[in-house]
Short mmCIF file of C-alpha atoms in Angstrom, two decimals:
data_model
loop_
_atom_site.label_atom_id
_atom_site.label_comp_id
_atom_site.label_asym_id
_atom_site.label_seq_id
_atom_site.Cartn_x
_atom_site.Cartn_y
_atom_site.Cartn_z
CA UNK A 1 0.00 0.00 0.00
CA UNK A 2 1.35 3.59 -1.26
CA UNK A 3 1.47 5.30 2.60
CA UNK A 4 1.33 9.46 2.63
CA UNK A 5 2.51 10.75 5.93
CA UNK A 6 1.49 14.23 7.29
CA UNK A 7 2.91 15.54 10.74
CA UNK A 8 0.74 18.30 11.71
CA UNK A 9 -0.87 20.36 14.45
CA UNK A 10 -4.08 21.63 12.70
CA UNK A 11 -4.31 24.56 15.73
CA UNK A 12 -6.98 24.72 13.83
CA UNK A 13 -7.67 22.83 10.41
CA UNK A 14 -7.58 25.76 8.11
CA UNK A 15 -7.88 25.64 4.19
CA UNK A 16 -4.42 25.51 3.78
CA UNK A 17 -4.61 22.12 5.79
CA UNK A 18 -7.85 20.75 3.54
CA UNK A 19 -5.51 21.92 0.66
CA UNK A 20 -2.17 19.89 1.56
CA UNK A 21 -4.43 16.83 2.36
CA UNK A 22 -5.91 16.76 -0.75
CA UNK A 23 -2.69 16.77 -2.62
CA UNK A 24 -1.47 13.74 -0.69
CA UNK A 25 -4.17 11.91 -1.09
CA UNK A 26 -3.74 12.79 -4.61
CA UNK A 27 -0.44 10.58 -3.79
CA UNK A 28 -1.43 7.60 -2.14
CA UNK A 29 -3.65 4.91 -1.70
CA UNK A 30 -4.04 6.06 2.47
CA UNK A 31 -3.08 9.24 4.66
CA UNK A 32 -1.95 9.02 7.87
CA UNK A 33 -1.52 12.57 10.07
CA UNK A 34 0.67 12.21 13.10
CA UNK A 35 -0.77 14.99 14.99
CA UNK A 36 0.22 17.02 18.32
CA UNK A 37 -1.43 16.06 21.35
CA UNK A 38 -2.71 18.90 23.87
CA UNK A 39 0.56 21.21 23.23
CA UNK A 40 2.05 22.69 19.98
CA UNK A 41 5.71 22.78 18.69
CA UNK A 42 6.24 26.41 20.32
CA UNK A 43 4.79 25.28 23.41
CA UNK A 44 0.97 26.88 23.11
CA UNK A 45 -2.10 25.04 24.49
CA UNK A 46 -3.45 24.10 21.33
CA UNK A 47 -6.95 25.76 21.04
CA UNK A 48 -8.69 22.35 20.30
CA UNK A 49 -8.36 19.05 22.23
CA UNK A 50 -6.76 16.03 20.25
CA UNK A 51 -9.79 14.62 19.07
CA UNK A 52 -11.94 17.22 17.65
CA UNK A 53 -8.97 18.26 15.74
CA UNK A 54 -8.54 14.63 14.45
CA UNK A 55 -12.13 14.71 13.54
CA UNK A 56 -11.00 17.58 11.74
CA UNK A 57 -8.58 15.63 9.98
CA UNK A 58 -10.74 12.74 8.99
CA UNK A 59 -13.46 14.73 7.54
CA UNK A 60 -10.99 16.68 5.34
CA UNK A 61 -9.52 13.86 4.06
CA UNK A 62 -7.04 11.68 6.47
CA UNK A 63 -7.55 7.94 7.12
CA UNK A 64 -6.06 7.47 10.18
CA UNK A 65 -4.70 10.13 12.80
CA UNK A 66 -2.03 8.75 15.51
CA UNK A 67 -0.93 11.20 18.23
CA UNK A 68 2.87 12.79 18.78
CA UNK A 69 2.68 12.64 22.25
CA UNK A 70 4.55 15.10 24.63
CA UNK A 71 6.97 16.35 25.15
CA UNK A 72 7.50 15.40 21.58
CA UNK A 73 4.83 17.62 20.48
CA UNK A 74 6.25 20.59 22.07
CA UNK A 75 9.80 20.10 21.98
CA UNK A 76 12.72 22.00 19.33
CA UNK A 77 12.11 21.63 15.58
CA UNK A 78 14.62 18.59 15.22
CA UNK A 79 12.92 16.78 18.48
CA UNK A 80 8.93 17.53 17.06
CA UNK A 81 10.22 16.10 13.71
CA UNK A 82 12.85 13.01 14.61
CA UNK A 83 9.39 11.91 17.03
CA UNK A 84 7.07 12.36 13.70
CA UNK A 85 9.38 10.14 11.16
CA UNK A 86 10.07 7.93 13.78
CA UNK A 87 5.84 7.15 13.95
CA UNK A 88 5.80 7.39 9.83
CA UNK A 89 8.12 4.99 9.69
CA UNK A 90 7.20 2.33 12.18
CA UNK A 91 4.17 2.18 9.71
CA UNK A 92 6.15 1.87 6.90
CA UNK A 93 5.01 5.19 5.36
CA UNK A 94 6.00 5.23 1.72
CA UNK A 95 5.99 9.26 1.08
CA UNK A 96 6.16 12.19 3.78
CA UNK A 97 4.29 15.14 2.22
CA UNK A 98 4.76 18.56 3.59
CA UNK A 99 4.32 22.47 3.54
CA UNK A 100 7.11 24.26 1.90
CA UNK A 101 7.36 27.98 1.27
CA UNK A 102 10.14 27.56 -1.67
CA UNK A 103 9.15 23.56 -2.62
CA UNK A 104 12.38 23.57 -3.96
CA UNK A 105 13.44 19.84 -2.51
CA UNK A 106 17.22 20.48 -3.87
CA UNK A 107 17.91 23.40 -1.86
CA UNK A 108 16.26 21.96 1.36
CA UNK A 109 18.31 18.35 1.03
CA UNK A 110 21.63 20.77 0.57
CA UNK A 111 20.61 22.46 3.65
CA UNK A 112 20.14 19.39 5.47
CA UNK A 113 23.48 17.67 4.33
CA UNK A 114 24.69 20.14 5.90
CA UNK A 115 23.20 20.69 8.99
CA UNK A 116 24.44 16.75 9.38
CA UNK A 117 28.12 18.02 9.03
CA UNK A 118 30.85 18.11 11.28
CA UNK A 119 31.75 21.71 9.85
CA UNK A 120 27.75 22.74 11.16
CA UNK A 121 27.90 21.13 14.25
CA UNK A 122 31.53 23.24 14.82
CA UNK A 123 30.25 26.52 13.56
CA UNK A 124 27.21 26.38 15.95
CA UNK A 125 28.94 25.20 18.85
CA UNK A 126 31.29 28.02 18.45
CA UNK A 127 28.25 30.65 17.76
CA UNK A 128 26.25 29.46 20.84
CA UNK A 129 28.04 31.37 23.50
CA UNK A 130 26.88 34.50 22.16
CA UNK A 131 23.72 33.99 20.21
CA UNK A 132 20.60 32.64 20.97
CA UNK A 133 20.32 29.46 19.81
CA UNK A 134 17.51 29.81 16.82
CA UNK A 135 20.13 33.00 15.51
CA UNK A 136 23.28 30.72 15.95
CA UNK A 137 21.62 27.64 13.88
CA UNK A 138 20.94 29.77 10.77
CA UNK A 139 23.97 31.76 10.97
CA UNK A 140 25.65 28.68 10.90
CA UNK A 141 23.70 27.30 8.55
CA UNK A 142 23.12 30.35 6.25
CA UNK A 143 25.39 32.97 6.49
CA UNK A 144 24.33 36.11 8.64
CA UNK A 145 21.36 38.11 8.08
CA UNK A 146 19.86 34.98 6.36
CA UNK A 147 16.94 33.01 7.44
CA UNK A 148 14.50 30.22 6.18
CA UNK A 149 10.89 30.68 6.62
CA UNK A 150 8.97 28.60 9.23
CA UNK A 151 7.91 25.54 7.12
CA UNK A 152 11.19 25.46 5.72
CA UNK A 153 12.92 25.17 8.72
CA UNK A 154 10.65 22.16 9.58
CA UNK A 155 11.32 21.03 6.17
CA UNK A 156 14.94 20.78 6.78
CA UNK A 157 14.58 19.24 10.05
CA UNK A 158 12.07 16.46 8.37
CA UNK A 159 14.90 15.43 6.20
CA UNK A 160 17.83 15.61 8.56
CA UNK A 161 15.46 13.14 10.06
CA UNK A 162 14.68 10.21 7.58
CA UNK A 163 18.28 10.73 6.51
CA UNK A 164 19.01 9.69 10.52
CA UNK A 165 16.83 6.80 10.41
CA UNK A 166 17.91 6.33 6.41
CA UNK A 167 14.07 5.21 5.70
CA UNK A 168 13.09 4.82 2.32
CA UNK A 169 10.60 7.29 3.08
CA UNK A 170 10.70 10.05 0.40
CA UNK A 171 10.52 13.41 0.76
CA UNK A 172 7.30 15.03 -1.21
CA UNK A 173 7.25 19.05 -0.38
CA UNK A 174 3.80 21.21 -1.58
CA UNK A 175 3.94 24.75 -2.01
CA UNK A 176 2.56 26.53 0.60
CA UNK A 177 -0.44 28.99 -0.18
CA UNK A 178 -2.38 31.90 0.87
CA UNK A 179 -0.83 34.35 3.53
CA UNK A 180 2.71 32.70 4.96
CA UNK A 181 2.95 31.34 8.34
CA UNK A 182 2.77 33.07 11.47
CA UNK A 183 0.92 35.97 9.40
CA UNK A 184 -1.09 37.91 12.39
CA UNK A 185 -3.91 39.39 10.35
CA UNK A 186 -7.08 38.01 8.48
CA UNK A 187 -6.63 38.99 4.61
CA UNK A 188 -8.78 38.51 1.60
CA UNK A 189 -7.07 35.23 0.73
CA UNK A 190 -8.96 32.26 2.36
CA UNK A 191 -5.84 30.71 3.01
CA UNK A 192 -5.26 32.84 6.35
CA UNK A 193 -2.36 31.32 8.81
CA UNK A 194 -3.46 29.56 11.99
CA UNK A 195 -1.90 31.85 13.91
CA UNK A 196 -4.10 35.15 12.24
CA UNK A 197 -6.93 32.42 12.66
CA UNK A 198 -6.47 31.98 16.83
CA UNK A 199 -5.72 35.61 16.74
CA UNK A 200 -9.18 36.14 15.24
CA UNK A 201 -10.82 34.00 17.54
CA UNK A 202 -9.47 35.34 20.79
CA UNK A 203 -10.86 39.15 19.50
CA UNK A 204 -14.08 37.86 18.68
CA UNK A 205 -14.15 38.23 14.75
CA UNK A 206 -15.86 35.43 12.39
CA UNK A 207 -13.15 32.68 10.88
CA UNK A 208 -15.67 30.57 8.95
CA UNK A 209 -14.39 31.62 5.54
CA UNK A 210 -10.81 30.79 6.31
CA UNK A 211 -11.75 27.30 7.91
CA UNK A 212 -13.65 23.99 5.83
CA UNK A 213 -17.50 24.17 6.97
CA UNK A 214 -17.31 20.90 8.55
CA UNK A 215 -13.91 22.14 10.54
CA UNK A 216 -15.57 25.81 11.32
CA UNK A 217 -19.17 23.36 12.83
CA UNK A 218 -16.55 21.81 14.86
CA UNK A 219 -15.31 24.79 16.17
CA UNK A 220 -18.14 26.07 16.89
CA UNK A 221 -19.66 22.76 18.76
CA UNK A 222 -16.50 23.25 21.26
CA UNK A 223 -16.80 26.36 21.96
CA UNK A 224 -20.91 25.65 22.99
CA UNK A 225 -19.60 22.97 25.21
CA UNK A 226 -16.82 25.48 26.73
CA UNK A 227 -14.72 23.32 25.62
CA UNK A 228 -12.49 25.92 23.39
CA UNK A 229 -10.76 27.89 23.12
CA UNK A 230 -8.11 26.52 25.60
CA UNK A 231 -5.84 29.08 26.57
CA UNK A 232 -2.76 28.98 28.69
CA UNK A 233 -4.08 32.05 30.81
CA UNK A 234 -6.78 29.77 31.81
CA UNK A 235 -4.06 27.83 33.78
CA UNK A 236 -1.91 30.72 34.54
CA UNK A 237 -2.46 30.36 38.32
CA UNK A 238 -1.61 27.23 38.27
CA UNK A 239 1.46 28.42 36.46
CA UNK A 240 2.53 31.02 38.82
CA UNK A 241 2.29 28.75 41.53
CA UNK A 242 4.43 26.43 40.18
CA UNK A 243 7.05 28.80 39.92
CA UNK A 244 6.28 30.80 43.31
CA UNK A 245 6.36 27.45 45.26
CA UNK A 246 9.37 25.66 43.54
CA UNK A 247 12.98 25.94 44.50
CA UNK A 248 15.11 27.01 41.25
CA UNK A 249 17.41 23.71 42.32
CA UNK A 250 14.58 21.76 41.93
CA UNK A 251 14.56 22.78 38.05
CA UNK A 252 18.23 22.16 36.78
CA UNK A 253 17.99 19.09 35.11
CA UNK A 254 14.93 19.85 33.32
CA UNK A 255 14.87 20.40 29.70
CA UNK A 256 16.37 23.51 28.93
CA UNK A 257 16.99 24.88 31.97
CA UNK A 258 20.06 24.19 34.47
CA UNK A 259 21.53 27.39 32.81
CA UNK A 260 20.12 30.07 34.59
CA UNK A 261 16.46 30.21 33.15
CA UNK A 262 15.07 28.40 35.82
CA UNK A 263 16.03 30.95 38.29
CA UNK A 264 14.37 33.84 35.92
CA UNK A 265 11.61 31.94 36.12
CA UNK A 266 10.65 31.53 39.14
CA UNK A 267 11.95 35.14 40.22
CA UNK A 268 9.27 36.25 37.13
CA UNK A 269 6.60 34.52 38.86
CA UNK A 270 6.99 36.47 42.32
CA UNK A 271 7.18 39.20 40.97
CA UNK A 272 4.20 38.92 38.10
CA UNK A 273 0.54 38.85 38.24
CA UNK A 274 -0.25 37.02 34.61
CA UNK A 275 1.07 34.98 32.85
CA UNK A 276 2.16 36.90 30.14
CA UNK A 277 3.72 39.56 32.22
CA UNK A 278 5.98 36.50 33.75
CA UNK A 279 6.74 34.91 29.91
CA UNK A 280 8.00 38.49 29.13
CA UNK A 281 10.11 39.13 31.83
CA UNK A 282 12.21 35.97 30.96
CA UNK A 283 12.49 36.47 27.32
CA UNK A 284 15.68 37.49 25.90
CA UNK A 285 17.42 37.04 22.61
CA UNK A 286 18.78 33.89 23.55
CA UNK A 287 15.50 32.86 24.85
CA UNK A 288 12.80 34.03 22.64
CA UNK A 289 8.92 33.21 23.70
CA UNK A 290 8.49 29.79 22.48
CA UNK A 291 11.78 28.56 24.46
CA UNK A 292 10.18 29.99 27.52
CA UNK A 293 6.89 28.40 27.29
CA UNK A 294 8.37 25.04 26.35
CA UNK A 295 10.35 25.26 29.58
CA UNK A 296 7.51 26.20 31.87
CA UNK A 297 5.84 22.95 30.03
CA UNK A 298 8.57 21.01 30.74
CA UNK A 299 9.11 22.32 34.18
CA UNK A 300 5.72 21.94 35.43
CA UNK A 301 5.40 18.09 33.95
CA UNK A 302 8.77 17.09 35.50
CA UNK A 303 10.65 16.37 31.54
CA UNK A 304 13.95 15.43 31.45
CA UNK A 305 16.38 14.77 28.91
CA UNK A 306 16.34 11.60 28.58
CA UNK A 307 12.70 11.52 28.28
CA UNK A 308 13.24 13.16 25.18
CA UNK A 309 16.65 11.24 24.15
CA UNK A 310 15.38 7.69 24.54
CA UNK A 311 12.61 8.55 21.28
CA UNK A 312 8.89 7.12 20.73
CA UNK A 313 7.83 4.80 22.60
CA UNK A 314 4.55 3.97 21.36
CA UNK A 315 1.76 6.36 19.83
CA UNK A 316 -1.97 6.25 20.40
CA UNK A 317 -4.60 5.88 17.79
CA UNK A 318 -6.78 9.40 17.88
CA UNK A 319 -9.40 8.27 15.15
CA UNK A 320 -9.59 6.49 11.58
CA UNK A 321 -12.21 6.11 8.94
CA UNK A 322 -12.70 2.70 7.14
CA UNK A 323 -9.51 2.96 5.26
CA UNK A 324 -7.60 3.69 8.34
CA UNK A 325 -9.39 0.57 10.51
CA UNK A 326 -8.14 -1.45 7.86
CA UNK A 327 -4.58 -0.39 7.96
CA UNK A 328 -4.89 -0.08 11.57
CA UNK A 329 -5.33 -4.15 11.14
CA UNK A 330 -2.57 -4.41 9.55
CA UNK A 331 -0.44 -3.02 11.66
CA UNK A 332 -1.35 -5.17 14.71
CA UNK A 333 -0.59 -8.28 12.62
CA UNK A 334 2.69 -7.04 12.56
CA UNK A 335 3.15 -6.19 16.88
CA UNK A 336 3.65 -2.71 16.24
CA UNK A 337 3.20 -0.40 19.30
CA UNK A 338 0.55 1.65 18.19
CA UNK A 339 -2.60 1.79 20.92
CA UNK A 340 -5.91 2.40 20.17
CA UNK A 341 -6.15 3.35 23.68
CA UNK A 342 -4.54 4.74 26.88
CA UNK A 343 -5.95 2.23 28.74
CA UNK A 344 -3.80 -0.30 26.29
CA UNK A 345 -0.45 0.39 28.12
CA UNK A 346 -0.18 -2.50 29.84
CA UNK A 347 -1.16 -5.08 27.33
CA UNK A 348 1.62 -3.42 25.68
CA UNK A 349 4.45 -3.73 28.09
CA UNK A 350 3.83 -7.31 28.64
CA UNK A 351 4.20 -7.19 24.71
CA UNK A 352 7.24 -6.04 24.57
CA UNK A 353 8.86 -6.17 28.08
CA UNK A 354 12.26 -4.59 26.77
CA UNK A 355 10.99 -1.42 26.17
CA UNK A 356 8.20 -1.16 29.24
CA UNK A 357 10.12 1.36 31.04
CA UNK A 358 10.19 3.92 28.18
CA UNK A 359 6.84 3.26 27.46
CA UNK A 360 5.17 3.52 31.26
CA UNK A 361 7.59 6.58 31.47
CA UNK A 362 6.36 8.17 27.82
CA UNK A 363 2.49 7.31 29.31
CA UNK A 364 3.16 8.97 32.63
CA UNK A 365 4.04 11.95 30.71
CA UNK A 366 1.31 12.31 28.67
CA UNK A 367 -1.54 11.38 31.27
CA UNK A 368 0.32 14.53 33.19
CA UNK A 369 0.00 16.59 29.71
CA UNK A 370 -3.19 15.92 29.52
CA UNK A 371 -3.87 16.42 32.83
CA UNK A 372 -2.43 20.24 32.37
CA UNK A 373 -4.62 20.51 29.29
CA UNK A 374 -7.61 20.33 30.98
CA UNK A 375 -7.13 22.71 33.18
CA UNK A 376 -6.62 25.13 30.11
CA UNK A 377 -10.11 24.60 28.93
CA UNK A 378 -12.91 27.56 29.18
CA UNK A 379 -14.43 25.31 31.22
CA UNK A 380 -12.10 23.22 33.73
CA UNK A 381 -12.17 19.27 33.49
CA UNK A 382 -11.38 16.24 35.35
CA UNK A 383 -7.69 15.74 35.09
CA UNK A 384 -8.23 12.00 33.33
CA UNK A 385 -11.26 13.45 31.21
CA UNK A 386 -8.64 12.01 27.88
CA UNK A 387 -7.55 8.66 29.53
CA UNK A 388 -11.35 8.08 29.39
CA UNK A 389 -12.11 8.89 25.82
CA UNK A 390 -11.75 6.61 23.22
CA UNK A 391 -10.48 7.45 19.28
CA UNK A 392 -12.87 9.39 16.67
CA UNK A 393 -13.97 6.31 14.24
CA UNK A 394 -15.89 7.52 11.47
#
C-alpha cells in the first residue's frame, strides 16, 4: 500500500490544511496525520483538544490520525520532527508530504546535508556562547542576516530526520499557499495562517471563511460545550504557583533549563501577576517566547532529557475512517506499538517487556499533559477526562 505521511498540528484545520491533504491523497492509496497532542511545537495550548482536531482531519480527508505525544509535540524543531518520522516509519510510510514555502526539494536536502556536518555542528557550537540558539543555527547554517521561513525550517529538520533513520521514506514538499505562516492578520485570501486564525478567535471576529465548513461546525460545537478555546491564561495560576512554590534547584535538570532560566523563572513569577507579564520578563534574545513556554511545560510536567533522548515509545490511535481501521489491522498483525487506547499500556508492556520502562515513562508523561490541558479549557475538566475517551472512528 502507497502510505502518505502528514505531521501536523491543525491549531486549527484551516484551508491551507484541507488543501495539503488533498494533494497527498492525490499521492497515495491512504493518509496518515501524526498529529500534536494537547501542546504545539512552540509550546501553546493548542486551542482544540486532540480529538476534535482529528475529527477535523478525517473529515478533510485523512484515514487514520495517531498522536505525537509530549513532550514530543512541544519540543525544538529537530525533536517535534525526529518523534514524527520515527511514527511514519514504524508504519512503513511510503511518502512524507509537507508544507514548503520555496518547494524547492534540492535546496532543502543541501541544507540538510549540511546541517548533518561536522563543519555545522563546529560553527554552531562556536556561535552558541553568544547567540541565541535559533540565531546561531541559521547563521551557521546560512550565512548572517539569512533566514528560512517557518515551514522550511521544519522542512529541513524532516529530512535531517529520515536521513538519521535512512528510511526509504521520500521526501514530497507542496507549495505553501495563501498568507505565509505566522501571518497575524485576516486577509482577503482564504488561506489565512493559523496563527491570524487563533488571533481572530481570541478578539471575537468570524473565521468561517478561512476554515472547511465541517472544521468551522466543529469549532463552533467546542466552543458551545466550553470546551475551546483553551488558553494557557486559563491555567496561569496554576502556572505562577508552580514557579512561586518551587525551589530554582529543583529545576536544573529539566529540559532547557540548568543554565540560569530556571532561576528567571521563578523570580518572574513572584514578581508577576499574569502569565504573560511572567513569559516576558524571561524572554531574551537567547531565549525568545516559544523557548520559555516550552520550559515552563517542561518544568511543570517534571521532563527530562532523557525523556526526550530515549525517542517514541509507542503512539496512540486518535481516530480512523474505514480505510484507516483497515490499515490499523494491519499493523497489529505485525506487533507494532501503536494503541488504540490509553488504557492499552499495559497489554503493551507485557508485549514487549524490553521497552516497558520507556513506554510507562512516555504514558506517565502524557496522562500529566493531559492532565495540564484540561485545566486550560474555558471550562475546567477532570484531570483524566482524555484517559477516558476513546479514538474518533468515522
Amino acid at each position: 500500500m502507497n502510505i502518505s505521511g502528514i505531521i501536523c498540528e491543525y491549531n486549527p484545520f484551516h484551508n491551507g490544511h484541507a488543501y495539503l491533504l488533498t494533494e497527498a491523497k492525490k499521492r497515495s492509496d491512504a493518509v496518515v496525520c501524526v498529529m500534536s497532542g494537547p501542546f504545539t511545537q512552540r509550546g501553546e495550548v493548542a486551542i482544540l483538544d486532540k480529538l476534535a482536531r482529528a475529527r477535523m482531519a478525517l473529515v478533510g480527508g485523512a484515514d487514520l490520525v495517531l498522536e505525537l505525544p509530549y513532550p514530543f509535540c512541544s519540543s525544538s524543531a529537530a525533536y517535534f520532527a525526529g518523534a514524527g518520522v520515527s511514527i511514519l516509519s514504524m508504519l512503513g510510510t511510503s511518502t512524507l508530504v509537507f508544507g514548503s514555502e520555496s518547494g524547492d526539494l534540492a535546496r532543502l536536502s543541501a541544507l540538510a546535508d549540511r546541517v548533518l556536518s561536522q563543519e555545522f555542528a563546529e560553527r554552531k557550537e562556536a556561535m552558541d556562547a553568544r547567540e541565541g540558539s535559533a540565531a546561531a543555527h541559521f547563521a551557521a547554517l546560512l550565512g548572517e542576516g539569512e533566514r528560512l521561513q517557518p515551514n522550511d525550517i521544519l522542512a529541513v529538520e524532516y529530512l535531517c530526520a529520515l536521513r538519521r533513520r535512512n528510511t526509504e521514506m521520500a521526501p514530497e514538499p507542496i507549495v505553501r499557499v495563501g498568507d505565509g505562516y505566522g501571518s497575524q492578520a485576516l486577509g482577503t485570501s482564504p488561506f489565512a495562517s493559523a496563527t491570524a486564525i487563533r488571533k481572530a478567535l481570541a478578539e471575537g471576529e468570524s473565521v468561517g471563511a478561512y476554515m472547511p465548513d465541517f472544521a468551522f461546525s466543529e469549532l463552533r460545537a467546542a466552543q458551545e460545550r466550553g470546551e475551546a478555546p483553551a488558553t494557557a491564561e486559563n491555567a496561569e495560576r496554576a502556572v505562577l504557583s508552580f514557579f512561586r512554590l518551587t525551589a530554582p534547584g529543583a529545576l536544573s535538570h529539566i529540559v532547557g533549563l540548568g543554565n540560569g532560566l530556571e532561576h528567571r523563572l521563578c523570580a518572574a513569577a513572584m514578581e508577576s501577576r499574569t502569565l504573560e507579564e511572567m513569559t516576558k520578563k524571561c524572554a531574551t534574545k537567547r531565549y525568545p517566547d516559544a523557548t520559555i513556554r516550552r520550559a515552563i511545560l517542561a518544568a511543570m510536567l517534571g521532563v527530562a532529557w532523557d525523556d526526550l533522548d530515549r525517542g517514541i515509545a509507542y503512539s496512540t490511535v486518535l481516530g480512523a475512517n474505514q480505510a484507516g481501521r483497515e490499515l490499523l489491522a494491519s499493523l497489529r498483525k505485525q506487533n507494532l506499538p501503536i494503541l488504540t487506547k490509553p488504557s492499552d499500556i499495559e497489554a503493551l508492556c507485557k508485549k514487549h517487556p524490553e521497552n516497558a520502562d520507556a513506554v510507562r515513562r512516555q504514558a506517565e508523561l502524557s496522562a500529566k499533559a493531559d492532565a495540564l490541558y484540561s485545566l486550560c479549557l474555558p471550562k475546567v475538566a477532570e484531570g483524566g477526562k482524555y484517559l477516558r475517551t476513546g479514538a474518533i472512528m468515522l
